[in-house]
mmCIF file of C-alpha atoms and ligand atoms in Angstrom:
data_model
loop_
_atom_site.group_PDB
_atom_site.id
_atom_site.type_symbol
_atom_site.label_atom_id
_atom_site.label_comp_id
_atom_site.label_asym_id
_atom_site.label_seq_id
_atom_site.Cartn_x
_atom_site.Cartn_y
_atom_site.Cartn_z
ATOM 1 C CA UNK A 1 41.851 135.640 -30.417
ATOM 2 C CA UNK A 2 40.639 132.637 -32.155
ATOM 3 C CA UNK A 3 42.058 129.307 -32.453
ATOM 4 C CA UNK A 4 43.412 129.961 -35.973
ATOM 5 C CA UNK A 5 45.082 133.322 -35.197
ATOM 6 C CA UNK A 6 48.791 133.835 -34.868
ATOM 7 C CA UNK A 7 50.211 133.331 -31.231
ATOM 8 C CA UNK A 8 51.641 136.638 -29.887
ATOM 9 C CA UNK A 9 53.671 134.439 -27.545
ATOM 10 C CA UNK A 10 55.769 132.635 -30.221
ATOM 11 C CA UNK A 11 56.306 135.903 -32.124
ATOM 12 C CA UNK A 12 58.175 137.307 -28.695
ATOM 13 C CA UNK A 13 60.726 134.503 -29.061
ATOM 14 C CA UNK A 14 60.681 133.542 -25.044
ATOM 15 C CA UNK A 15 62.211 130.689 -23.814
ATOM 16 C CA UNK A 16 59.919 127.753 -23.294
ATOM 17 C CA UNK A 17 60.258 127.988 -19.523
ATOM 18 C CA UNK A 18 58.394 131.611 -20.125
ATOM 19 C CA UNK A 19 56.060 130.497 -22.918
ATOM 20 C CA UNK A 20 54.635 127.631 -20.915
ATOM 21 C CA UNK A 21 53.879 130.249 -18.104
ATOM 22 C CA UNK A 22 52.639 133.094 -20.366
ATOM 23 C CA UNK A 23 50.841 131.555 -22.984
ATOM 24 C CA UNK A 24 47.210 131.153 -23.662
ATOM 25 C CA UNK A 25 46.524 134.131 -21.006
ATOM 26 C CA UNK A 26 43.623 136.672 -21.324
ATOM 27 C CA UNK A 27 44.543 140.038 -22.301
ATOM 28 C CA UNK A 28 45.940 141.921 -19.088
ATOM 29 C CA UNK A 29 43.108 144.432 -18.326
ATOM 30 C CA UNK A 30 41.702 145.618 -15.025
ATOM 31 C CA UNK A 31 40.063 142.828 -13.236
ATOM 32 C CA UNK A 32 40.513 140.256 -15.824
ATOM 33 C CA UNK A 33 41.322 136.687 -14.373
ATOM 34 C CA UNK A 34 44.964 135.787 -15.099
ATOM 35 C CA UNK A 35 43.593 132.455 -16.368
ATOM 36 C CA UNK A 36 41.502 131.677 -18.982
ATOM 37 C CA UNK A 37 38.094 130.436 -17.068
ATOM 38 C CA UNK A 38 36.267 127.302 -17.549
ATOM 39 C CA UNK A 39 33.710 128.003 -20.101
ATOM 40 C CA UNK A 40 30.758 125.502 -20.148
ATOM 41 C CA UNK A 41 29.108 126.001 -23.197
ATOM 42 C CA UNK A 42 27.053 123.909 -25.490
ATOM 43 C CA UNK A 43 26.538 126.571 -27.806
ATOM 44 C CA UNK A 44 26.940 130.375 -27.878
ATOM 45 C CA UNK A 45 25.011 133.618 -28.603
ATOM 46 C CA UNK A 46 24.862 134.504 -32.537
ATOM 47 C CA UNK A 47 25.218 137.120 -34.568
ATOM 48 C CA UNK A 48 23.855 138.437 -37.995
ATOM 49 C CA UNK A 49 27.258 139.975 -38.415
ATOM 50 C CA UNK A 50 29.153 136.983 -40.142
ATOM 51 C CA UNK A 51 32.455 138.623 -39.135
ATOM 52 C CA UNK A 52 31.585 138.137 -35.650
ATOM 53 C CA UNK A 53 30.916 134.779 -33.686
ATOM 54 C CA UNK A 54 33.432 132.490 -34.774
ATOM 55 C CA UNK A 55 32.740 129.707 -32.165
ATOM 56 C CA UNK A 56 29.002 129.054 -33.062
ATOM 57 C CA UNK A 57 28.387 125.870 -31.379
ATOM 58 C CA UNK A 58 30.063 123.838 -28.711
ATOM 59 C CA UNK A 59 31.650 121.407 -30.932
ATOM 60 C CA UNK A 60 33.158 124.078 -33.272
ATOM 61 C CA UNK A 61 35.110 125.698 -30.673
ATOM 62 C CA UNK A 62 35.517 126.952 -26.979
ATOM 63 C CA UNK A 63 37.635 129.620 -25.524
ATOM 64 C CA UNK A 64 39.125 127.298 -22.882
ATOM 65 C CA UNK A 65 40.223 124.954 -25.601
ATOM 66 C CA UNK A 66 41.909 127.833 -27.693
ATOM 67 C CA UNK A 67 43.920 129.052 -24.458
ATOM 68 C CA UNK A 68 45.439 125.263 -24.624
ATOM 69 C CA UNK A 69 45.876 125.474 -28.158
ATOM 70 C CA UNK A 70 47.702 128.867 -27.998
ATOM 71 C CA UNK A 71 50.213 127.263 -25.085
ATOM 72 C CA UNK A 72 50.855 124.399 -27.161
ATOM 73 C CA UNK A 73 51.172 125.766 -30.175
ATOM 74 C CA UNK A 74 53.661 128.328 -28.978
ATOM 75 C CA UNK A 75 55.877 125.778 -27.153
ATOM 76 C CA UNK A 76 55.791 123.689 -30.377
ATOM 77 C CA UNK A 77 56.300 126.414 -33.096
ATOM 78 C CA UNK A 78 52.941 126.140 -34.506
ATOM 79 C CA UNK A 79 49.118 126.078 -34.943
ATOM 80 C CA UNK A 80 47.379 123.640 -32.380
ATOM 81 C CA UNK A 81 44.013 121.818 -32.342
ATOM 82 C CA UNK A 82 42.900 119.815 -29.300
ATOM 83 C CA UNK A 83 40.961 116.628 -29.305
ATOM 84 C CA UNK A 84 39.125 114.561 -26.867
ATOM 85 C CA UNK A 85 42.454 112.234 -26.535
ATOM 86 C CA UNK A 86 45.664 111.124 -28.224
ATOM 87 C CA UNK A 87 43.726 108.352 -30.146
ATOM 88 C CA UNK A 88 41.390 110.843 -31.179
ATOM 89 C CA UNK A 89 43.983 113.093 -32.788
ATOM 90 C CA UNK A 90 45.601 110.503 -34.203
ATOM 91 C CA UNK A 91 42.597 109.143 -35.804
ATOM 92 C CA UNK A 92 41.964 112.593 -37.275
ATOM 93 C CA UNK A 93 45.157 112.708 -38.968
ATOM 94 C CA UNK A 94 44.314 108.969 -40.568
ATOM 95 C CA UNK A 95 41.245 110.182 -41.525
ATOM 96 C CA UNK A 96 43.038 112.411 -44.050
ATOM 97 C CA UNK A 97 44.680 109.625 -45.969
ATOM 98 C CA UNK A 98 42.704 108.529 -49.232
ATOM 99 C CA UNK A 99 42.062 104.654 -50.141
ATOM 100 C CA UNK A 100 44.770 102.729 -51.786
ATOM 101 C CA UNK A 101 47.670 104.679 -49.902
ATOM 102 C CA UNK A 102 50.968 103.833 -48.792
ATOM 103 C CA UNK A 103 51.767 104.361 -45.133
ATOM 104 C CA UNK A 104 55.114 103.910 -43.132
ATOM 105 C CA UNK A 105 54.655 103.118 -39.610
ATOM 106 C CA UNK A 106 57.340 102.114 -37.027
ATOM 107 C CA UNK A 107 57.732 98.557 -36.461
ATOM 108 C CA UNK A 108 57.112 99.463 -32.760
ATOM 109 C CA UNK A 109 55.081 102.449 -31.580
ATOM 110 C CA UNK A 110 52.238 103.058 -29.600
ATOM 111 C CA UNK A 111 49.811 100.117 -29.924
ATOM 112 C CA UNK A 112 46.892 102.125 -30.266
ATOM 113 C CA UNK A 113 48.119 103.999 -33.257
ATOM 114 C CA UNK A 114 49.365 100.536 -34.782
ATOM 115 C CA UNK A 115 46.157 98.996 -34.259
ATOM 116 C CA UNK A 116 44.100 101.911 -36.029
ATOM 117 C CA UNK A 117 46.332 101.781 -39.132
ATOM 118 C CA UNK A 118 45.823 98.054 -39.348
ATOM 119 C CA UNK A 119 42.043 98.665 -39.410
ATOM 120 C CA UNK A 120 42.023 101.315 -41.576
ATOM 121 C CA UNK A 121 44.644 99.491 -43.672
ATOM 122 C CA UNK A 122 41.936 96.662 -44.323
ATOM 123 C CA UNK A 123 39.049 98.987 -44.879
ATOM 124 C CA UNK A 124 40.362 101.188 -47.508
ATOM 125 C CA UNK A 125 43.007 99.421 -48.966
ATOM 126 C CA UNK A 126 46.341 100.830 -47.703
ATOM 127 C CA UNK A 127 49.522 99.172 -48.197
ATOM 128 C CA UNK A 128 51.421 99.755 -44.988
ATOM 129 C CA UNK A 129 54.979 99.684 -44.365
ATOM 130 C CA UNK A 130 56.602 99.036 -40.823
ATOM 131 C CA UNK A 131 60.117 100.062 -40.604
ATOM 132 C CA UNK A 132 62.437 100.692 -37.784
ATOM 133 C CA UNK A 133 62.757 103.935 -36.836
ATOM 134 C CA UNK A 134 66.143 104.242 -35.696
ATOM 135 C CA UNK A 135 67.403 102.987 -39.016
ATOM 136 C CA UNK A 136 67.117 106.130 -41.320
ATOM 137 C CA UNK A 137 68.076 104.392 -44.623
ATOM 138 C CA UNK A 138 64.918 102.153 -44.004
ATOM 139 C CA UNK A 139 62.493 104.575 -43.275
ATOM 140 C CA UNK A 140 63.613 106.719 -46.256
ATOM 141 C CA UNK A 141 63.337 103.730 -48.807
ATOM 142 C CA UNK A 142 60.131 102.780 -47.329
ATOM 143 C CA UNK A 143 59.062 106.555 -47.833
ATOM 144 C CA UNK A 144 59.734 106.565 -51.575
ATOM 145 C CA UNK A 145 56.468 106.895 -53.041
ATOM 146 C CA UNK A 146 54.488 106.879 -49.640
ATOM 147 C CA UNK A 147 51.643 109.168 -48.981
ATOM 148 C CA UNK A 148 51.985 109.514 -45.366
ATOM 149 C CA UNK A 149 55.250 108.668 -42.528
ATOM 150 C CA UNK A 150 54.300 108.256 -39.179
ATOM 151 C CA UNK A 151 57.165 108.563 -37.059
ATOM 152 C CA UNK A 152 57.435 108.207 -33.266
ATOM 153 C CA UNK A 153 60.313 109.161 -31.451
ATOM 154 C CA UNK A 154 61.247 108.023 -28.702
ATOM 155 C CA UNK A 155 59.152 105.044 -29.436
ATOM 156 C CA UNK A 156 56.612 103.455 -26.981
ATOM 157 C CA UNK A 157 57.753 101.210 -25.583
ATOM 158 C CA UNK A 158 61.336 100.106 -27.129
ATOM 159 C CA UNK A 159 62.609 103.925 -26.650
ATOM 160 C CA UNK A 160 64.041 103.937 -29.981
ATOM 161 C CA UNK A 161 65.289 107.439 -31.162
ATOM 162 C CA UNK A 162 64.714 108.492 -35.198
ATOM 163 C CA UNK A 163 66.672 111.016 -36.816
ATOM 164 C CA UNK A 164 64.182 113.587 -37.221
ATOM 165 C CA UNK A 165 66.427 116.288 -38.829
ATOM 166 C CA UNK A 166 67.756 113.614 -41.317
ATOM 167 C CA UNK A 167 64.312 112.319 -41.622
ATOM 168 C CA UNK A 168 62.538 115.662 -41.988
ATOM 169 C CA UNK A 169 65.160 116.986 -44.481
ATOM 170 C CA UNK A 170 64.917 114.192 -46.558
ATOM 171 C CA UNK A 171 60.989 114.115 -46.954
ATOM 172 C CA UNK A 172 60.045 117.949 -46.608
ATOM 173 C CA UNK A 173 57.795 119.015 -49.429
ATOM 174 C CA UNK A 174 57.654 115.439 -50.425
ATOM 175 C CA UNK A 175 55.761 113.355 -48.240
ATOM 176 C CA UNK A 176 53.299 113.915 -45.182
ATOM 177 C CA UNK A 177 55.483 113.416 -42.110
ATOM 178 C CA UNK A 178 53.507 113.046 -38.628
ATOM 179 C CA UNK A 179 55.756 112.681 -35.474
ATOM 180 C CA UNK A 180 54.361 111.542 -32.237
ATOM 181 C CA UNK A 181 56.075 113.867 -29.719
ATOM 182 C CA UNK A 182 54.587 112.370 -26.628
ATOM 183 C CA UNK A 183 57.476 110.987 -24.886
ATOM 184 C CA UNK A 184 59.815 114.051 -26.144
ATOM 185 C CA UNK A 185 57.089 116.894 -25.114
ATOM 186 C CA UNK A 186 57.992 120.387 -27.231
ATOM 187 C CA UNK A 187 60.844 120.912 -24.807
ATOM 188 C CA UNK A 188 63.233 118.379 -25.838
ATOM 189 C CA UNK A 189 62.180 118.424 -29.633
ATOM 190 C CA UNK A 190 60.275 120.422 -32.098
ATOM 191 C CA UNK A 191 59.559 118.287 -35.098
ATOM 192 C CA UNK A 192 58.170 121.216 -37.164
ATOM 193 C CA UNK A 193 61.371 122.941 -37.222
ATOM 194 C CA UNK A 194 63.112 119.817 -38.767
ATOM 195 C CA UNK A 195 60.509 119.359 -41.529
ATOM 196 C CA UNK A 196 57.689 117.402 -39.734
ATOM 197 C CA UNK A 197 54.230 118.321 -40.999
ATOM 198 C CA UNK A 198 52.083 117.181 -38.292
ATOM 199 C CA UNK A 199 53.248 116.801 -34.472
ATOM 200 C CA UNK A 200 50.971 114.746 -32.120
ATOM 201 C CA UNK A 201 50.621 115.026 -28.437
ATOM 202 C CA UNK A 202 48.972 112.507 -26.410
ATOM 203 C CA UNK A 203 48.196 115.614 -24.170
ATOM 204 C CA UNK A 204 47.144 113.140 -21.279
ATOM 205 C CA UNK A 205 50.865 112.492 -20.843
ATOM 206 C CA UNK A 206 53.494 115.088 -19.804
ATOM 207 C CA UNK A 207 51.609 118.183 -20.824
ATOM 208 C CA UNK A 208 48.602 117.484 -18.687
ATOM 209 C CA UNK A 209 51.113 115.661 -16.040
ATOM 210 C CA UNK A 210 48.985 114.932 -13.356
ATOM 211 C CA UNK A 211 47.107 111.315 -14.560
ATOM 212 C CA UNK A 212 43.937 113.118 -14.327
ATOM 213 C CA UNK A 213 42.758 114.272 -18.026
ATOM 214 C CA UNK A 214 42.411 112.786 -21.238
ATOM 215 C CA UNK A 215 43.407 115.290 -24.101
ATOM 216 C CA UNK A 216 45.434 114.762 -27.640
ATOM 217 C CA UNK A 217 46.538 117.646 -29.593
ATOM 218 C CA UNK A 218 47.925 117.991 -33.217
ATOM 219 C CA UNK A 219 50.335 120.909 -34.150
ATOM 220 C CA UNK A 220 50.812 122.081 -37.592
ATOM 221 C CA UNK A 221 52.679 125.012 -39.472
ATOM 222 C CA UNK A 222 50.818 128.391 -39.576
ATOM 223 C CA UNK A 223 51.081 128.367 -43.258
ATOM 224 C CA UNK A 224 49.414 124.950 -43.600
ATOM 225 C CA UNK A 225 45.880 126.178 -43.251
ATOM 226 C CA UNK A 226 44.301 123.951 -45.535
ATOM 227 C CA UNK A 227 45.217 120.864 -43.670
ATOM 228 C CA UNK A 228 44.318 122.545 -40.519
ATOM 229 C CA UNK A 229 40.783 123.194 -41.814
ATOM 230 C CA UNK A 230 40.487 119.986 -42.862
ATOM 231 C CA UNK A 231 41.424 118.762 -39.357
ATOM 232 C CA UNK A 232 39.240 121.241 -37.751
ATOM 233 C CA UNK A 233 36.533 119.761 -39.984
ATOM 234 C CA UNK A 234 36.922 116.080 -38.717
ATOM 235 C CA UNK A 235 37.168 117.259 -35.029
ATOM 236 C CA UNK A 236 33.700 118.764 -35.891
ATOM 237 C CA UNK A 237 32.047 116.160 -37.664
ATOM 238 C CA UNK A 238 33.309 113.435 -35.616
ATOM 239 C CA UNK A 239 32.636 114.938 -32.044
ATOM 240 C CA UNK A 240 36.170 114.326 -30.887
ATOM 241 C CA UNK A 241 36.132 117.582 -28.799
ATOM 242 C CA UNK A 242 38.230 117.846 -25.414
ATOM 243 C CA UNK A 243 36.122 118.324 -22.588
ATOM 244 C CA UNK A 244 36.392 121.992 -21.055
ATOM 245 C CA UNK A 245 37.409 120.933 -17.509
ATOM 246 C CA UNK A 246 40.211 118.585 -19.271
ATOM 247 C CA UNK A 247 41.489 121.475 -21.286
ATOM 248 C CA UNK A 248 41.920 123.742 -18.173
ATOM 249 C CA UNK A 249 43.476 121.058 -16.255
ATOM 250 C CA UNK A 250 45.862 120.666 -19.006
ATOM 251 C CA UNK A 251 46.739 124.101 -19.562
ATOM 252 C CA UNK A 252 47.388 124.299 -15.894
ATOM 253 C CA UNK A 253 49.533 121.291 -16.134
ATOM 254 C CA UNK A 254 51.326 122.838 -19.154
ATOM 255 C CA UNK A 255 52.495 126.021 -16.796
ATOM 256 C CA UNK A 256 54.929 123.641 -14.691
ATOM 257 C CA UNK A 257 55.895 121.341 -17.646
ATOM 258 C CA UNK A 258 59.479 122.653 -17.717
ATOM 259 C CA UNK A 259 59.761 122.151 -13.845
ATOM 260 C CA UNK A 260 58.289 118.501 -13.678
ATOM 261 C CA UNK A 261 60.203 117.553 -16.771
ATOM 262 C CA UNK A 262 63.736 118.683 -15.389
ATOM 263 C CA UNK A 263 62.818 116.969 -12.169
ATOM 264 C CA UNK A 264 61.600 113.747 -13.643
ATOM 265 C CA UNK A 265 64.584 113.612 -16.135
ATOM 266 C CA UNK A 266 67.249 114.065 -13.847
ATOM 267 C CA UNK A 267 65.948 111.314 -11.774
ATOM 268 C CA UNK A 268 65.563 109.131 -14.654
ATOM 269 C CA UNK A 269 69.298 109.717 -15.772
ATOM 270 C CA UNK A 270 70.315 108.544 -11.889
ATOM 271 C CA UNK A 271 67.759 105.564 -11.905
ATOM 272 C CA UNK A 272 68.714 104.572 -15.213
ATOM 273 C CA UNK A 273 72.296 104.034 -14.193
ATOM 274 C CA UNK A 274 71.780 102.490 -11.319
ATOM 275 C CA UNK A 275 69.225 100.076 -13.222
ATOM 276 C CA UNK A 276 71.702 99.045 -15.590
ATOM 277 C CA UNK A 277 74.122 98.049 -12.576
ATOM 278 C CA UNK A 278 71.511 95.710 -11.077
ATOM 279 C CA UNK A 279 72.189 92.000 -11.521
ATOM 280 C CA UNK A 280 68.299 91.471 -12.089
ATOM 281 C CA UNK A 281 68.252 93.803 -15.193
ATOM 282 C CA UNK A 282 69.285 92.274 -18.534
ATOM 283 C CA UNK A 283 69.009 95.625 -20.251
ATOM 284 C CA UNK A 284 68.279 99.160 -19.949
ATOM 285 C CA UNK A 285 66.637 101.155 -22.743
ATOM 286 C CA UNK A 286 67.231 104.845 -22.078
ATOM 287 C CA UNK A 287 68.980 106.936 -24.568
ATOM 288 C CA UNK A 288 70.697 109.068 -21.622
ATOM 289 C CA UNK A 289 73.187 106.101 -20.824
ATOM 290 C CA UNK A 290 76.151 106.505 -23.024
ATOM 291 C CA UNK A 291 75.698 102.448 -24.201
ATOM 292 C CA UNK A 292 72.242 102.786 -25.516
ATOM 293 C CA UNK A 293 71.979 102.417 -29.352
ATOM 294 C CA UNK A 294 70.095 106.023 -29.418
ATOM 295 C CA UNK A 295 72.432 107.937 -27.524
ATOM 296 C CA UNK A 296 74.645 109.683 -30.064
ATOM 297 C CA UNK A 297 71.278 110.638 -31.770
ATOM 298 C CA UNK A 298 69.388 111.741 -29.040
ATOM 299 C CA UNK A 299 72.156 113.833 -27.776
ATOM 300 C CA UNK A 300 72.527 115.531 -31.144
ATOM 301 C CA UNK A 301 69.015 116.094 -31.543
ATOM 302 C CA UNK A 302 67.108 116.364 -28.435
ATOM 303 C CA UNK A 303 67.674 118.986 -25.811
ATOM 304 C CA UNK A 304 67.175 116.079 -23.060
ATOM 305 C CA UNK A 305 66.891 112.553 -23.010
ATOM 306 C CA UNK A 306 63.548 112.644 -21.235
ATOM 307 C CA UNK A 307 61.786 110.350 -18.346
ATOM 308 C CA UNK A 308 60.662 107.247 -20.065
ATOM 309 C CA UNK A 309 62.766 104.113 -19.894
ATOM 310 C CA UNK A 310 62.288 100.391 -20.078
ATOM 311 C CA UNK A 311 64.223 97.561 -18.643
ATOM 312 C CA UNK A 312 64.620 94.102 -19.567
ATOM 313 C CA UNK A 313 64.110 91.356 -16.587
ATOM 314 C CA UNK A 314 64.741 87.628 -17.642
ATOM 315 C CA UNK A 315 61.009 86.504 -18.163
ATOM 316 C CA UNK A 316 57.320 87.541 -17.799
ATOM 317 C CA UNK A 317 57.130 86.028 -14.255
ATOM 318 C CA UNK A 318 60.392 88.312 -13.312
ATOM 319 C CA UNK A 319 58.823 91.496 -14.615
ATOM 320 C CA UNK A 320 55.275 90.628 -12.934
ATOM 321 C CA UNK A 321 56.999 89.979 -9.692
ATOM 322 C CA UNK A 322 59.115 93.170 -9.905
ATOM 323 C CA UNK A 323 56.032 95.132 -10.680
ATOM 324 C CA UNK A 324 54.026 93.931 -7.959
ATOM 325 C CA UNK A 325 56.636 94.424 -5.239
ATOM 326 C CA UNK A 326 56.943 98.224 -5.553
ATOM 327 C CA UNK A 327 55.309 100.064 -3.304
ATOM 328 C CA UNK A 328 56.006 103.714 -4.061
ATOM 329 C CA UNK A 329 55.937 103.077 -7.937
ATOM 330 C CA UNK A 330 52.667 102.640 -9.039
ATOM 331 C CA UNK A 331 51.382 99.692 -11.058
ATOM 332 C CA UNK A 332 49.433 101.767 -14.271
ATOM 333 C CA UNK A 333 49.619 102.117 -17.945
ATOM 334 C CA UNK A 334 50.333 105.662 -18.333
ATOM 335 C CA UNK A 335 53.629 107.782 -18.405
ATOM 336 C CA UNK A 336 54.144 111.507 -18.351
ATOM 337 C CA UNK A 337 52.487 111.987 -14.972
ATOM 338 C CA UNK A 338 54.335 113.516 -11.523
ATOM 339 C CA UNK A 339 53.667 109.894 -10.064
ATOM 340 C CA UNK A 340 56.289 107.206 -11.287
ATOM 341 C CA UNK A 341 54.457 104.182 -12.825
ATOM 342 C CA UNK A 342 55.990 100.988 -14.318
ATOM 343 C CA UNK A 343 54.098 98.088 -16.082
ATOM 344 C CA UNK A 344 55.266 95.154 -18.120
ATOM 345 C CA UNK A 345 53.898 96.043 -21.247
ATOM 346 C CA UNK A 346 53.314 92.494 -22.821
ATOM 347 C CA UNK A 347 50.458 92.161 -20.047
ATOM 348 C CA UNK A 348 48.056 93.804 -22.967
ATOM 349 C CA UNK A 349 47.249 91.195 -25.507
ATOM 350 C CA UNK A 350 47.445 93.973 -28.128
ATOM 351 C CA UNK A 351 50.949 94.261 -27.278
ATOM 352 C CA UNK A 352 53.512 93.825 -30.201
ATOM 353 C CA UNK A 353 55.096 90.435 -29.829
ATOM 354 C CA UNK A 354 58.523 92.185 -30.891
ATOM 355 C CA UNK A 355 58.095 93.864 -27.373
ATOM 356 C CA UNK A 356 60.229 91.344 -25.044
ATOM 357 C CA UNK A 357 57.879 89.458 -22.485
ATOM 358 C CA UNK A 358 60.100 90.707 -19.622
ATOM 359 C CA UNK A 359 60.084 94.286 -20.913
ATOM 360 C CA UNK A 360 59.091 96.648 -17.828
ATOM 361 C CA UNK A 361 58.264 100.612 -19.179
ATOM 362 C CA UNK A 362 59.202 103.048 -16.244
ATOM 363 C CA UNK A 363 57.766 106.529 -16.154
ATOM 364 C CA UNK A 364 59.640 108.177 -13.930
ATOM 365 C CA UNK A 365 57.868 111.026 -12.062
ATOM 366 C CA UNK A 366 59.035 114.061 -9.739
ATOM 367 C CA UNK A 367 59.551 112.003 -5.961
ATOM 368 C CA UNK A 368 62.683 112.174 -4.571
ATOM 369 C CA UNK A 369 65.272 109.873 -6.291
ATOM 370 C CA UNK A 370 66.462 107.968 -3.682
ATOM 371 C CA UNK A 371 63.175 107.118 -2.349
ATOM 372 C CA UNK A 372 62.041 105.795 -5.820
ATOM 373 C CA UNK A 373 65.499 103.667 -6.030
ATOM 374 C CA UNK A 374 64.925 102.480 -2.735
ATOM 375 C CA UNK A 375 61.421 101.112 -3.884
ATOM 376 C CA UNK A 376 62.990 99.939 -7.175
ATOM 377 C CA UNK A 377 65.900 98.434 -5.254
ATOM 378 C CA UNK A 378 63.898 96.332 -2.836
ATOM 379 C CA UNK A 379 61.490 95.068 -5.756
ATOM 380 C CA UNK A 380 64.588 93.695 -7.693
ATOM 381 C CA UNK A 381 66.866 92.534 -5.249
ATOM 382 C CA UNK A 382 64.639 88.874 -4.288
ATOM 383 C CA UNK A 383 64.897 88.476 -8.241
ATOM 384 C CA UNK A 384 68.906 88.572 -8.808
HETATM 385 N N1 PLP B 1 50.658 108.307 -28.570
HETATM 386 C C1 PLP B 1 51.494 107.591 -27.611
HETATM 387 C C2 PLP B 1 53.123 107.773 -27.785
HETATM 388 C C3 PLP B 1 50.963 107.171 -26.519
HETATM 389 O O1 PLP B 1 51.825 106.534 -25.664
HETATM 390 C C4 PLP B 1 49.857 107.215 -25.966
HETATM 391 C C5 PLP B 1 49.234 106.608 -24.947
HETATM 392 O O2 PLP B 1 49.630 105.835 -24.432
HETATM 393 C C6 PLP B 1 49.028 107.681 -27.282
HETATM 394 C C7 PLP B 1 49.659 108.312 -28.207
HETATM 395 C C8 PLP B 1 47.669 107.836 -27.121
HETATM 396 O O3 PLP B 1 46.782 108.764 -26.186
HETATM 397 P P1 PLP B 1 45.557 108.815 -25.362
HETATM 398 O O4 PLP B 1 45.734 107.512 -24.479
HETATM 399 O O5 PLP B 1 45.650 110.206 -24.601
HETATM 400 O O6 PLP B 1 44.570 108.440 -26.141
#
């Protein structure tokens, strides 16, 4: 099967837990391996028959990437193409935007994407409208006459929730809608089903899930063959191809995504409530909390609240002291791994100034929740 043939798994309408385990496997034949092997190949044997040899060269395709693409595509309900990182996937989308275009971007979103849009805007004369993605009217007003609307939801690191069904329905067929679904994963929302045109994943995060591989993916509706071909051409010419070993690791990670996310999300729910009650914490940003501005919307549009939250402490010094005092929680700048991680986001010079200085983002992992809480509590208590 090639990456541009429809997935038989999606067609069977299995539940996501089953799809995560069953998609992207070799045909069940005697002595076939259960898992698609790692194929190390910079080139493939050619054929004079042009109906054969769809791979051709190592930069054009690889069976191990294709297995991962089948898995991600089946979970999102579309056709996936993988890249060397989430940022490579983001740049591939931006490469399709013409000079002079108008682009709508969340006022807080992953800083790498914001910087990439700003750089291209300056070079190609784009007009960029920054909007609060939680304000649907503002998104739709900014989208009037736009060429691309980029939504991240929940957002990094402010954990705001967009009304994807409302935005998708209003823009369908009019403006290209890209949704960065990294935080929610395909298990909590499937943007293609509510009108998005392109879904982006930093596969590096939840899908790979073990903090050991960088990868990205884009997922499109099966019918959007023209955009898919354009993205394939960008990947080929930029050489933004996933490592074969990384693709294998990410597919192995995808097998347990439902289990990991369930556990991490259950932990996050408990920790969010306890953090909200701690005197050193001024605010918890987590849509699972009934008082969160995104709660009602997330409850209506997502099938879970995820496992990333942010807490606001008094100032940068308190936040740094908190992060430095944890032991089990790893001070690191990623998310979506089995390991619980936290960091003060404004330590990065490129982070948006609208993000409070004392904001710490927590990516809750799959450890025992009481061990996670003990570590947070002993780090927070001296700051009360
Ligand atoms: N999108 C989001 C929401 C992210 O958090 C990140 C990275 O943190 C990216 C995209 C970029 O992914 P990568 O680090 O794999 O390039």
